[in-house]
Every structure is written in structure tokens, then in C-alpha cells.
Amino acid sequence: MTQEQTLEHFRETNALLEGHFILSSGLHSPNYLQCALALQNPQDAARFGKAIALQVRTACVSGRIYGENFASEIETVASPAIGGLIIGFAVAQALNVRFSWTERENGKMTLRRGFSVKENERILVIEDVITTGGSTRECIEALETRGAKVVAAASIIDRSNGQADVGVPRIALVTLEVQSYKVEDCPLCKQGKTAVKPGSRMSK
Ligand SMILES: [Zn+2]
């Protein structure tokens, strides 16, 4: 699946909007991304899962993930809840490995629900969108403090334009830069265009 095919699906499902938006952070942006909309159809989620699994396998074989030791294989996929759950499950299904997830407890990302990891268990961390890499890093930390070895991370979209550093090799189906501006610096506001909250536009 090419970057353009992925973006086309995001536009078709309104998961990627173009215009003038007020983000939940209060910043303004010409784009709005809501990955959940692109994954509503289970067959689409499965397709993205397979595409990520294929790129991960290719990176393993080329030595990008394991270096010389590509005989090692990923044993588990894990995702930070909630954003990573659907795509993480789909990647795990494509790789035919176990899937588990981390979630916040009193603000701290942790493994709950009786999930556990083995010493040096080789884990691939999957998220839907990487922006700063914060939740992927927190997920990695929660797994590694329990003895697992996170070998790579992947997402459908990397909106950091490749800049986010999560401390392990990283793969994304789409790499792009989503601009955001403080209201006083917003070029779209300066052009006199009205900013909308994405939900209000969708409900029209
Ligand atoms: Zn604006």
C-alpha cells in the first residue's frame, strides 16, 4: 500500500480533513486527522495491519530492526490504548502473534488486566498516529520496566515528518508534517477564514 493510497483512503473516510480547524489543543491547523474514522470498516483495518506487518517483516529481513540477528522474530504486538488498539490488533493478526496493550492508571502508562511479559520478550509497539511519540515512548517504558525488549515501533501515520524519536527503529505507512499554529500566528486567520471545530463541520 503506497503513501498516496493510504492518504486517499483517509480523505475518503473523512479521517483527514483539509480546511481551517481548531484542534483540541486550541491550536489552529489546515488539517485535521482522526484515524478512528479510517478504521471503521474491519476490512480496512486488516488491510492497514497487513501493510504495516509487511514493512516490519521487510525491515527485519533487511537487518534494519535486528541488525545481523534477523533470525529473531517479533513475539508480541503491544499498543498504547485507546488509539493503538484497533490497528495494533490488526498488525498482530497479520503477524500471527499475541496482542496486548498498555493504558493509563492514575495518569501513568502501565500493563493492566493481568497482561504480563517474559524476560526479553521481543515486542513491536503499534500506534495509529505518531505526533511527538509520547504515548509510544510511555508504552515502551511500561513494557521494558517489566523486562521485555521493544525491537521497533510503527504507526499508520507519522505526522512528525520523521522527527519523533522513540528510541527504537520506527516505521510508518505515511510520513507527513501537519502544521499547527497559535491563533495569533495562524495564516488562515490572517486570510479572514473562519476556523471550525472538526466535529461541527462533520455534523452538517
Ligand atoms: Zn486560524
Short mmCIF file of C-alpha atoms and ligand atoms in Angstrom, two decimals:
data_model
loop_
_atom_site.label_atom_id
_atom_site.label_comp_id
_atom_site.label_asym_id
_atom_site.label_seq_id
_atom_site.Cartn_x
_atom_site.Cartn_y
_atom_site.Cartn_z
CA MET A 1 0.00 0.00 0.00
CA THR A 2 1.55 3.30 -1.07
CA GLN A 3 1.55 6.52 0.91
CA GLU A 4 -0.83 8.06 -1.63
CA GLN A 5 -3.29 5.11 -1.46
CA THR A 6 -3.32 5.38 2.33
CA LEU A 7 -3.92 9.13 2.22
CA GLU A 8 -6.67 8.66 -0.37
CA HIS A 9 -8.49 6.28 1.99
CA PHE A 10 -8.08 8.79 4.84
CA ARG A 11 -9.62 11.56 2.71
CA GLU A 12 -12.49 9.33 1.53
CA THR A 13 -13.42 8.39 5.11
CA ASN A 14 -13.06 12.00 6.39
CA ALA A 15 -10.21 10.80 8.61
CA LEU A 16 -8.11 13.55 7.01
CA LEU A 17 -9.83 16.89 6.57
CA GLU A 18 -8.45 19.95 4.82
CA GLY A 19 -9.59 23.46 5.76
CA HIS A 20 -9.12 25.57 8.88
CA PHE A 21 -9.55 23.77 12.17
CA ILE A 22 -9.41 24.39 15.89
CA LEU A 23 -7.57 21.40 17.40
CA SER A 24 -8.33 20.07 20.88
CA SER A 25 -5.10 21.76 21.99
CA GLY A 26 -6.60 25.11 20.93
CA LEU A 27 -4.05 25.46 18.11
CA HIS A 28 -5.25 26.13 14.55
CA SER A 29 -4.37 23.85 11.63
CA PRO A 30 -5.12 23.46 7.91
CA ASN A 31 -5.55 19.71 8.52
CA TYR A 32 -7.46 17.54 10.93
CA LEU A 33 -6.65 13.87 11.42
CA GLN A 34 -8.99 11.38 13.06
CA CYS A 35 -7.59 7.92 12.44
CA ALA A 36 -10.54 6.10 14.00
CA LEU A 37 -12.68 7.09 11.00
CA ALA A 38 -10.28 5.37 8.59
CA LEU A 39 -10.52 2.12 10.58
CA GLN A 40 -14.30 1.81 10.97
CA ASN A 41 -14.51 -0.96 8.39
CA PRO A 42 -12.73 -4.04 9.80
CA GLN A 43 -11.51 -4.94 6.31
CA ASP A 44 -9.76 -1.58 6.03
CA ALA A 45 -8.16 -2.05 9.45
CA ALA A 46 -7.00 -5.52 8.35
CA ARG A 47 -5.53 -4.05 5.15
CA PHE A 48 -3.52 -1.44 7.09
CA GLY A 49 -2.46 -4.13 9.57
CA LYS A 50 -1.13 -6.29 6.74
CA ALA A 51 0.68 -3.34 5.16
CA ILE A 52 2.45 -2.48 8.42
CA ALA A 53 3.28 -6.16 9.06
CA LEU A 54 4.81 -6.40 5.57
CA GLN A 55 7.01 -3.33 6.15
CA VAL A 56 8.10 -4.67 9.55
CA ARG A 57 8.99 -8.06 8.04
CA THR A 58 10.95 -6.34 5.27
CA ALA A 59 12.81 -4.22 7.83
CA CYS A 60 13.59 -7.36 9.88
CA VAL A 61 14.97 -9.21 6.89
CA SER A 62 17.00 -6.20 5.73
CA GLY A 63 18.55 -6.02 9.17
CA ARG A 64 17.18 -2.57 9.95
CA ILE A 65 15.41 -3.80 13.06
CA TYR A 66 17.51 -6.68 14.32
CA GLY A 67 20.84 -5.89 12.74
CA GLU A 68 22.71 -9.09 11.94
CA ASN A 69 20.43 -11.21 14.07
CA PHE A 70 17.32 -11.31 11.90
CA ALA A 71 16.59 -14.88 12.94
CA SER A 72 14.94 -13.29 15.95
CA GLU A 73 11.29 -12.66 15.44
CA ILE A 74 8.65 -10.47 16.95
CA GLU A 75 6.75 -12.39 19.62
CA THR A 76 4.15 -9.83 20.61
CA VAL A 77 2.47 -6.65 19.41
CA ALA A 78 1.53 -4.09 22.05
CA SER A 79 -0.22 -0.73 21.74
CA PRO A 80 -0.96 2.26 23.93
CA ALA A 81 -4.74 2.48 24.48
CA ILE A 82 -7.01 3.78 23.04
CA GLY A 83 -5.62 5.00 19.72
CA GLY A 84 -3.44 1.97 19.05
CA LEU A 85 -5.93 -0.78 19.88
CA ILE A 86 -7.59 -1.42 16.52
CA ILE A 87 -4.51 -1.13 14.33
CA GLY A 88 -2.38 -3.00 16.91
CA PHE A 89 -4.83 -5.90 16.87
CA ALA A 90 -4.78 -5.89 13.05
CA VAL A 91 -0.96 -5.96 12.91
CA ALA A 92 -0.84 -8.77 15.49
CA GLN A 93 -3.34 -10.74 13.43
CA ALA A 94 -1.24 -10.24 10.28
CA LEU A 95 1.94 -11.35 12.09
CA ASN A 96 0.04 -14.14 13.89
CA VAL A 97 1.37 -13.13 17.33
CA ARG A 98 -0.13 -12.19 20.69
CA PHE A 99 -1.62 -8.73 21.21
CA SER A 100 -1.76 -6.80 24.46
CA TRP A 101 -1.94 -3.16 25.43
CA THR A 102 -0.88 -0.58 27.95
CA GLU A 103 -3.21 2.02 29.42
CA ARG A 104 -3.09 4.79 31.96
CA GLU A 105 -3.66 4.21 35.66
CA ASN A 106 -3.62 7.40 37.72
CA GLY A 107 -2.01 9.10 34.72
CA LYS A 108 0.82 6.59 34.33
CA MET A 109 1.01 4.19 31.37
CA THR A 110 1.09 0.60 32.61
CA LEU A 111 0.17 -3.01 31.82
CA ARG A 112 -3.13 -3.95 33.46
CA ARG A 113 -5.80 -6.68 33.14
CA GLY A 114 -3.36 -9.43 34.06
CA PHE A 115 -1.21 -8.89 30.95
CA SER A 116 2.41 -9.84 31.56
CA VAL A 117 5.62 -10.10 29.53
CA LYS A 118 8.52 -12.55 29.62
CA GLU A 119 12.13 -11.54 30.19
CA ASN A 120 13.49 -10.27 26.81
CA GLU A 121 10.17 -10.88 25.04
CA ARG A 122 10.53 -9.20 21.64
CA ILE A 123 7.74 -6.68 21.20
CA LEU A 124 6.60 -4.43 18.37
CA VAL A 125 4.73 -1.32 19.55
CA ILE A 126 1.95 -0.06 17.27
CA GLU A 127 0.08 3.23 17.32
CA ASP A 128 -2.38 4.76 14.89
CA VAL A 129 -0.72 8.19 14.65
CA ILE A 130 2.64 9.33 15.97
CA THR A 131 2.74 13.05 16.70
CA THR A 132 5.51 13.59 19.24
CA GLY A 133 5.95 9.89 20.02
CA GLY A 134 4.95 10.48 23.64
CA SER A 135 2.48 7.63 24.12
CA THR A 136 4.65 5.18 22.17
CA ARG A 137 7.61 6.07 24.42
CA GLU A 138 5.44 5.62 27.53
CA CYS A 139 4.21 2.25 26.22
CA ILE A 140 7.81 1.14 25.55
CA GLU A 141 8.86 2.18 29.04
CA ALA A 142 5.96 0.30 30.67
CA LEU A 143 6.96 -2.88 28.79
CA GLU A 144 10.71 -2.59 29.29
CA THR A 145 10.48 -1.91 33.03
CA ARG A 146 8.88 -5.38 33.15
CA GLY A 147 11.82 -6.94 31.29
CA ALA A 148 10.52 -7.02 27.69
CA LYS A 149 12.65 -5.89 24.74
CA VAL A 150 10.85 -3.50 22.40
CA VAL A 151 12.50 -4.00 19.00
CA ALA A 152 10.60 -1.48 16.88
CA ALA A 153 7.60 0.82 16.72
CA ALA A 154 5.23 1.52 13.84
CA SER A 155 2.19 3.64 13.03
CA ILE A 156 -0.15 4.22 10.11
CA ILE A 157 0.66 7.94 10.09
CA ASP A 158 3.77 9.75 11.26
CA ARG A 159 2.76 13.38 11.48
CA SER A 160 6.12 14.44 12.89
CA ASN A 161 7.65 14.26 9.40
CA GLY A 162 10.08 11.63 10.67
CA GLN A 163 11.25 13.75 13.61
CA ALA A 164 9.69 11.85 16.54
CA ASP A 165 12.34 9.80 18.35
CA VAL A 166 11.02 6.86 20.36
CA GLY A 167 14.42 5.23 20.96
CA VAL A 168 13.84 2.21 18.64
CA PRO A 169 13.61 1.86 14.83
CA ARG A 170 10.31 3.24 13.56
CA ILE A 171 8.13 2.55 10.53
CA ALA A 172 5.09 4.46 9.18
CA LEU A 173 2.85 3.92 6.16
CA VAL A 174 2.57 7.69 5.70
CA THR A 175 5.04 10.36 6.78
CA LEU A 176 3.80 13.92 6.68
CA GLU A 177 4.03 17.19 8.51
CA VAL A 178 0.81 18.60 9.91
CA GLN A 179 1.19 22.31 10.55
CA SER A 180 -0.36 23.88 13.60
CA TYR A 181 -0.31 27.49 14.73
CA LYS A 182 -1.10 29.62 17.73
CA VAL A 183 -4.21 31.70 16.95
CA GLU A 184 -2.20 34.93 16.78
CA ASP A 185 0.24 33.36 14.26
CA CYS A 186 -2.35 31.47 12.14
CA PRO A 187 -2.02 32.39 8.42
CA LEU A 188 -5.58 31.15 7.73
CA CYS A 189 -6.99 33.52 10.37
CA LYS A 190 -4.97 36.32 8.75
CA GLN A 191 -6.71 35.50 5.44
CA GLY A 192 -10.04 36.01 7.25
CA LYS A 193 -11.10 32.35 7.04
CA THR A 194 -13.35 31.08 9.83
CA ALA A 195 -11.88 28.28 11.95
CA VAL A 196 -14.17 25.36 12.83
CA LYS A 197 -14.04 22.55 15.33
CA PRO A 198 -13.91 19.33 13.25
CA GLY A 199 -17.00 17.82 14.92
CA SER A 200 -19.19 20.77 13.96
CA ARG A 201 -18.26 20.53 10.30
CA MET A 202 -18.84 16.77 10.22
CA SER A 203 -22.38 17.08 11.62
CA LYS A 204 -23.59 19.42 8.86
ZN ZN B 1 -6.65 30.10 12.36
#
